[in-house]
């Protein structure tokens, strides 16, 4: 399933300075029944967003109109716990195109890269700088430049580089998942197969 191409994203950000956010908090297990990627955004952080009677919790950041944007800035060790792909699906379906953290669980990071959410791992010090900047001005913007692999706090020009697998980087720039990538090189695959002696 193709997704939005990712090149340079400039956006305000939603701060979630909580450490050890696991995938069951991102999308509770009771919502894992669907197999399509749509609809999970409604239940992103469900138990943190809503009371037992389904009324929004006013003190949770996603219910606070002060904050908006396509970038989620999370605390250290974001996406730990279960390997469920649905956690990344929920982040994407809600509208986030990047998650910034000082550390990601490997499986969550891979699941994000497979569906078009860019996990940007930065130093703890720069993460703290970003949180303070958003607290001072909720409209402050970040620029995430995937080709250059940089993230910049536009208000001050502070910048860090981030790492990404080259194959996944190419796929995100082109809006490819793994199947799209193979389809894109189908002619090369056929030509190679034709040269085989068996």
PDB file of C-alpha atoms in Angstrom:
ATOM      1  CA  UNK A   1       0.000   0.000   0.000  1.00  0.00           C
ATOM      2  CA  UNK A   2       1.620   3.260  -1.112  1.00  0.00           C
ATOM      3  CA  UNK A   3       1.670   6.158   1.300  1.00  0.00           C
ATOM      4  CA  UNK A   4       2.471   9.874   1.209  1.00  0.00           C
ATOM      5  CA  UNK A   5       5.926  10.744  -0.076  1.00  0.00           C
ATOM      6  CA  UNK A   6       8.205  12.244   2.567  1.00  0.00           C
ATOM      7  CA  UNK A   7      10.743  14.884   1.612  1.00  0.00           C
ATOM      8  CA  UNK A   8      10.849  17.964   3.834  1.00  0.00           C
ATOM      9  CA  UNK A   9       8.253  18.330   6.580  1.00  0.00           C
ATOM     10  CA  UNK A  10       7.782  21.707   8.256  1.00  0.00           C
ATOM     11  CA  UNK A  11       5.216  21.673  11.028  1.00  0.00           C
ATOM     12  CA  UNK A  12       4.392  22.595  14.569  1.00  0.00           C
ATOM     13  CA  UNK A  13       4.577  19.673  16.980  1.00  0.00           C
ATOM     14  CA  UNK A  14       2.576  17.940  19.693  1.00  0.00           C
ATOM     15  CA  UNK A  15       4.624  17.313  22.855  1.00  0.00           C
ATOM     16  CA  UNK A  16       4.279  14.087  24.825  1.00  0.00           C
ATOM     17  CA  UNK A  17       7.199  14.188  27.297  1.00  0.00           C
ATOM     18  CA  UNK A  18       6.452  10.785  28.814  1.00  0.00           C
ATOM     19  CA  UNK A  19       9.107   8.069  28.934  1.00  0.00           C
ATOM     20  CA  UNK A  20       8.522   4.379  28.166  1.00  0.00           C
ATOM     21  CA  UNK A  21       5.368   4.851  26.095  1.00  0.00           C
ATOM     22  CA  UNK A  22       4.522   1.297  25.065  1.00  0.00           C
ATOM     23  CA  UNK A  23       2.437   0.095  22.161  1.00  0.00           C
ATOM     24  CA  UNK A  24      -0.497  -0.871  24.393  1.00  0.00           C
ATOM     25  CA  UNK A  25      -0.743   2.764  25.434  1.00  0.00           C
ATOM     26  CA  UNK A  26      -0.439   3.888  21.815  1.00  0.00           C
ATOM     27  CA  UNK A  27      -3.259   1.548  20.713  1.00  0.00           C
ATOM     28  CA  UNK A  28      -4.885  -0.698  23.356  1.00  0.00           C
ATOM     29  CA  UNK A  29      -5.163  -4.393  22.523  1.00  0.00           C
ATOM     30  CA  UNK A  30      -8.966  -4.340  22.374  1.00  0.00           C
ATOM     31  CA  UNK A  31      -8.770  -2.303  19.153  1.00  0.00           C
ATOM     32  CA  UNK A  32      -6.601  -4.756  17.202  1.00  0.00           C
ATOM     33  CA  UNK A  33      -9.432  -6.628  15.496  1.00  0.00           C
ATOM     34  CA  UNK A  34      -9.246  -4.853  12.135  1.00  0.00           C
ATOM     35  CA  UNK A  35      -6.686  -5.847   9.510  1.00  0.00           C
ATOM     36  CA  UNK A  36      -6.911  -2.714   7.341  1.00  0.00           C
ATOM     37  CA  UNK A  37      -4.832   0.296   8.314  1.00  0.00           C
ATOM     38  CA  UNK A  38      -7.720   2.754   8.441  1.00  0.00           C
ATOM     39  CA  UNK A  39      -9.605   3.884  11.538  1.00  0.00           C
ATOM     40  CA  UNK A  40      -6.945   3.317  14.172  1.00  0.00           C
ATOM     41  CA  UNK A  41      -6.283   7.028  14.632  1.00  0.00           C
ATOM     42  CA  UNK A  42      -9.604   7.393  16.439  1.00  0.00           C
ATOM     43  CA  UNK A  43      -8.209   5.226  19.225  1.00  0.00           C
ATOM     44  CA  UNK A  44      -4.647   6.542  19.357  1.00  0.00           C
ATOM     45  CA  UNK A  45      -3.790   6.827  23.068  1.00  0.00           C
ATOM     46  CA  UNK A  46      -7.425   5.877  23.732  1.00  0.00           C
ATOM     47  CA  UNK A  47      -7.119   5.314  27.473  1.00  0.00           C
ATOM     48  CA  UNK A  48      -5.166   8.533  27.927  1.00  0.00           C
ATOM     49  CA  UNK A  49      -7.508  10.573  25.709  1.00  0.00           C
ATOM     50  CA  UNK A  50     -10.893   9.459  27.036  1.00  0.00           C
ATOM     51  CA  UNK A  51     -12.673   8.754  30.300  1.00  0.00           C
ATOM     52  CA  UNK A  52     -14.639   5.556  30.864  1.00  0.00           C
ATOM     53  CA  UNK A  53     -17.779   7.274  29.553  1.00  0.00           C
ATOM     54  CA  UNK A  54     -15.973   8.236  26.314  1.00  0.00           C
ATOM     55  CA  UNK A  55     -15.740  11.928  27.207  1.00  0.00           C
ATOM     56  CA  UNK A  56     -12.379  13.520  26.315  1.00  0.00           C
ATOM     57  CA  UNK A  57      -9.875  14.095  29.105  1.00  0.00           C
ATOM     58  CA  UNK A  58      -9.227  17.823  28.983  1.00  0.00           C
ATOM     59  CA  UNK A  59      -5.714  17.508  30.399  1.00  0.00           C
ATOM     60  CA  UNK A  60      -4.385  15.183  27.679  1.00  0.00           C
ATOM     61  CA  UNK A  61      -2.342  16.874  24.978  1.00  0.00           C
ATOM     62  CA  UNK A  62      -4.282  15.501  21.976  1.00  0.00           C
ATOM     63  CA  UNK A  63      -7.433  17.078  23.431  1.00  0.00           C
ATOM     64  CA  UNK A  64      -5.735  20.447  23.922  1.00  0.00           C
ATOM     65  CA  UNK A  65      -6.280  22.760  20.946  1.00  0.00           C
ATOM     66  CA  UNK A  66      -3.150  24.652  21.977  1.00  0.00           C
ATOM     67  CA  UNK A  67      -1.085  21.981  20.271  1.00  0.00           C
ATOM     68  CA  UNK A  68      -1.302  20.715  16.708  1.00  0.00           C
ATOM     69  CA  UNK A  69       0.853  19.559  13.839  1.00  0.00           C
ATOM     70  CA  UNK A  70       2.113  16.538  11.951  1.00  0.00           C
ATOM     71  CA  UNK A  71       5.022  15.860  14.307  1.00  0.00           C
ATOM     72  CA  UNK A  72       4.723  14.034  17.637  1.00  0.00           C
ATOM     73  CA  UNK A  73       7.588  14.613  20.065  1.00  0.00           C
ATOM     74  CA  UNK A  74       7.734  11.761  22.546  1.00  0.00           C
ATOM     75  CA  UNK A  75       9.827  10.917  25.575  1.00  0.00           C
ATOM     76  CA  UNK A  76      12.664   8.408  25.746  1.00  0.00           C
ATOM     77  CA  UNK A  77      11.953   4.766  24.795  1.00  0.00           C
ATOM     78  CA  UNK A  78       8.931   5.421  22.603  1.00  0.00           C
ATOM     79  CA  UNK A  79       7.083   2.388  21.209  1.00  0.00           C
ATOM     80  CA  UNK A  80       8.333  -0.295  23.590  1.00  0.00           C
ATOM     81  CA  UNK A  81       6.410  -3.453  24.480  1.00  0.00           C
ATOM     82  CA  UNK A  82       4.335  -5.491  22.023  1.00  0.00           C
ATOM     83  CA  UNK A  83       5.433  -5.658  18.390  1.00  0.00           C
ATOM     84  CA  UNK A  84       1.951  -4.800  17.071  1.00  0.00           C
ATOM     85  CA  UNK A  85       2.009  -2.972  13.734  1.00  0.00           C
ATOM     86  CA  UNK A  86      -1.254  -1.310  14.698  1.00  0.00           C
ATOM     87  CA  UNK A  87       0.610   1.168  16.910  1.00  0.00           C
ATOM     88  CA  UNK A  88       2.368   2.656  13.889  1.00  0.00           C
ATOM     89  CA  UNK A  89      -0.887   2.480  11.918  1.00  0.00           C
ATOM     90  CA  UNK A  90      -2.655   4.507  14.633  1.00  0.00           C
ATOM     91  CA  UNK A  91       0.054   7.178  14.624  1.00  0.00           C
ATOM     92  CA  UNK A  92      -0.161   7.489  10.826  1.00  0.00           C
ATOM     93  CA  UNK A  93      -3.954   7.358  10.675  1.00  0.00           C
ATOM     94  CA  UNK A  94      -4.236  10.131  13.272  1.00  0.00           C
ATOM     95  CA  UNK A  95      -2.237  12.395  10.977  1.00  0.00           C
ATOM     96  CA  UNK A  96       1.309  12.331  12.328  1.00  0.00           C
ATOM     97  CA  UNK A  97       4.016  11.934   9.697  1.00  0.00           C
ATOM     98  CA  UNK A  98       6.985  11.924  12.061  1.00  0.00           C
ATOM     99  CA  UNK A  99       7.727  10.926  15.649  1.00  0.00           C
ATOM    100  CA  UNK A 100      10.716  12.470  17.399  1.00  0.00           C
ATOM    101  CA  UNK A 101      12.309  10.826  20.429  1.00  0.00           C
ATOM    102  CA  UNK A 102      15.694  10.301  22.052  1.00  0.00           C
ATOM    103  CA  UNK A 103      15.181   6.524  21.781  1.00  0.00           C
ATOM    104  CA  UNK A 104      12.815   4.181  19.921  1.00  0.00           C
ATOM    105  CA  UNK A 105      12.053   0.516  20.385  1.00  0.00           C
ATOM    106  CA  UNK A 106      13.483  -1.212  17.299  1.00  0.00           C
ATOM    107  CA  UNK A 107      10.326  -3.027  16.189  1.00  0.00           C
ATOM    108  CA  UNK A 108       8.144   0.070  16.512  1.00  0.00           C
ATOM    109  CA  UNK A 109      10.742   2.049  14.573  1.00  0.00           C
ATOM    110  CA  UNK A 110      10.714  -0.535  11.781  1.00  0.00           C
ATOM    111  CA  UNK A 111       6.919  -0.632  11.689  1.00  0.00           C
ATOM    112  CA  UNK A 112       6.827   3.150  11.321  1.00  0.00           C
ATOM    113  CA  UNK A 113       9.291   3.094   8.441  1.00  0.00           C
ATOM    114  CA  UNK A 114       7.180   0.448   6.690  1.00  0.00           C
ATOM    115  CA  UNK A 115       4.100   2.673   6.542  1.00  0.00           C
ATOM    116  CA  UNK A 116       5.389   6.201   6.054  1.00  0.00           C
ATOM    117  CA  UNK A 117       5.934   7.537   9.580  1.00  0.00           C
ATOM    118  CA  UNK A 118       9.483   8.847   9.995  1.00  0.00           C
ATOM    119  CA  UNK A 119      11.046   8.038  13.386  1.00  0.00           C
ATOM    120  CA  UNK A 120      13.624  10.734  14.116  1.00  0.00           C
ATOM    121  CA  UNK A 121      16.014   9.789  16.906  1.00  0.00           C
ATOM    122  CA  UNK A 122      17.850  12.720  18.469  1.00  0.00           C
ATOM    123  CA  UNK A 123      19.991  13.341  21.528  1.00  0.00           C
ATOM    124  CA  UNK A 124      18.305  13.685  24.931  1.00  0.00           C
ATOM    125  CA  UNK A 125      19.658  17.223  25.121  1.00  0.00           C
ATOM    126  CA  UNK A 126      18.096  18.302  21.830  1.00  0.00           C
ATOM    127  CA  UNK A 127      14.840  16.596  22.790  1.00  0.00           C
ATOM    128  CA  UNK A 128      14.742  18.666  25.970  1.00  0.00           C
ATOM    129  CA  UNK A 129      15.467  21.819  23.960  1.00  0.00           C
ATOM    130  CA  UNK A 130      12.516  21.043  21.677  1.00  0.00           C
ATOM    131  CA  UNK A 131      10.160  20.372  24.585  1.00  0.00           C
ATOM    132  CA  UNK A 132      11.123  23.704  26.187  1.00  0.00           C
ATOM    133  CA  UNK A 133      10.660  25.549  22.882  1.00  0.00           C
ATOM    134  CA  UNK A 134       7.171  24.098  22.400  1.00  0.00           C
ATOM    135  CA  UNK A 135       6.268  24.932  25.998  1.00  0.00           C
ATOM    136  CA  UNK A 136       7.352  28.535  25.432  1.00  0.00           C
ATOM    137  CA  UNK A 137       5.567  28.778  22.065  1.00  0.00           C
ATOM    138  CA  UNK A 138       3.169  25.973  21.049  1.00  0.00           C
ATOM    139  CA  UNK A 139       3.299  27.234  17.454  1.00  0.00           C
ATOM    140  CA  UNK A 140       7.043  26.757  17.185  1.00  0.00           C
ATOM    141  CA  UNK A 141       7.960  24.794  14.070  1.00  0.00           C
ATOM    142  CA  UNK A 142      10.355  21.985  13.323  1.00  0.00           C
ATOM    143  CA  UNK A 143      11.774  21.200   9.904  1.00  0.00           C
ATOM    144  CA  UNK A 144      12.558  17.563   9.202  1.00  0.00           C
ATOM    145  CA  UNK A 145      14.637  17.222   6.051  1.00  0.00           C
ATOM    146  CA  UNK A 146      14.772  13.571   5.038  1.00  0.00           C
ATOM    147  CA  UNK A 147      17.160  13.924   2.053  1.00  0.00           C
ATOM    148  CA  UNK A 148      19.683  15.724   4.304  1.00  0.00           C
ATOM    149  CA  UNK A 149      18.718  13.692   7.400  1.00  0.00           C
ATOM    150  CA  UNK A 150      18.438  16.772   9.616  1.00  0.00           C
ATOM    151  CA  UNK A 151      15.911  18.130  12.086  1.00  0.00           C
ATOM    152  CA  UNK A 152      15.923  21.867  12.776  1.00  0.00           C
ATOM    153  CA  UNK A 153      14.251  23.993  15.406  1.00  0.00           C
ATOM    154  CA  UNK A 154      13.386  26.872  13.105  1.00  0.00           C
ATOM    155  CA  UNK A 155      13.044  29.519  15.828  1.00  0.00           C
ATOM    156  CA  UNK A 156      16.715  29.208  16.768  1.00  0.00           C
ATOM    157  CA  UNK A 157      18.321  27.330  13.896  1.00  0.00           C
ATOM    158  CA  UNK A 158      19.493  24.562  16.229  1.00  0.00           C
ATOM    159  CA  UNK A 159      19.906  21.384  14.258  1.00  0.00           C
ATOM    160  CA  UNK A 160      20.834  17.745  14.598  1.00  0.00           C
ATOM    161  CA  UNK A 161      21.374  14.937  12.140  1.00  0.00           C
ATOM    162  CA  UNK A 162      19.575  11.608  12.400  1.00  0.00           C
ATOM    163  CA  UNK A 163      20.289   8.154  11.040  1.00  0.00           C
ATOM    164  CA  UNK A 164      18.073   6.103   8.725  1.00  0.00           C
ATOM    165  CA  UNK A 165      18.555   2.942   6.688  1.00  0.00           C
ATOM    166  CA  UNK A 166      19.256   3.881   3.065  1.00  0.00           C
ATOM    167  CA  UNK A 167      16.675   1.496   1.633  1.00  0.00           C
ATOM    168  CA  UNK A 168      13.951   2.802   3.957  1.00  0.00           C
ATOM    169  CA  UNK A 169      14.972   6.390   3.220  1.00  0.00           C
ATOM    170  CA  UNK A 170      14.580   5.809  -0.515  1.00  0.00           C
ATOM    171  CA  UNK A 171      11.204   4.161   0.019  1.00  0.00           C
ATOM    172  CA  UNK A 172       9.912   7.046   2.148  1.00  0.00           C
ATOM    173  CA  UNK A 173      11.039   9.668  -0.346  1.00  0.00           C
ATOM    174  CA  UNK A 174       9.181   7.772  -3.079  1.00  0.00           C
ATOM    175  CA  UNK A 175       6.152   6.815  -0.971  1.00  0.00           C
ATOM    176  CA  UNK A 176       6.875   3.096  -1.378  1.00  0.00           C
ATOM    177  CA  UNK A 177       6.218   0.210   0.947  1.00  0.00           C
ATOM    178  CA  UNK A 178       8.186  -3.011   0.330  1.00  0.00           C
ATOM    179  CA  UNK A 179       5.714  -4.288  -2.276  1.00  0.00           C
ATOM    180  CA  UNK A 180       5.705  -0.953  -4.142  1.00  0.00           C
ATOM    181  CA  UNK A 181       9.496  -1.086  -4.245  1.00  0.00           C
ATOM    182  CA  UNK A 182       9.461  -4.539  -5.828  1.00  0.00           C
ATOM    183  CA  UNK A 183       6.805  -3.503  -8.331  1.00  0.00           C
ATOM    184  CA  UNK A 184       8.889  -0.466  -9.243  1.00  0.00           C
ATOM    185  CA  UNK A 185      11.851  -2.679 -10.196  1.00  0.00           C
ATOM    186  CA  UNK A 186       9.735  -5.390 -11.805  1.00  0.00           C
ATOM    187  CA  UNK A 187      11.417  -4.992 -15.208  1.00  0.00           C
ATOM    188  CA  UNK A 188      14.846  -5.408 -13.626  1.00  0.00           C
ATOM    189  CA  UNK A 189      13.686  -8.529 -11.801  1.00  0.00           C
ATOM    190  CA  UNK A 190      12.247 -10.030 -15.000  1.00  0.00           C
ATOM    191  CA  UNK A 191      15.411  -9.198 -16.945  1.00  0.00           C
ATOM    192  CA  UNK A 192      17.560 -10.832 -14.283  1.00  0.00           C
ATOM    193  CA  UNK A 193      15.336 -13.927 -14.219  1.00  0.00           C
ATOM    194  CA  UNK A 194      15.558 -14.234 -17.993  1.00  0.00           C
ATOM    195  CA  UNK A 195      19.351 -14.495 -17.756  1.00  0.00           C
ATOM    196  CA  UNK A 196      19.270 -17.402 -15.333  1.00  0.00           C
ATOM    197  CA  UNK A 197      20.234 -20.761 -16.869  1.00  0.00           C
ATOM    198  CA  UNK A 198      17.383 -22.612 -15.166  1.00  0.00           C
TER     199      UNK A 198
END
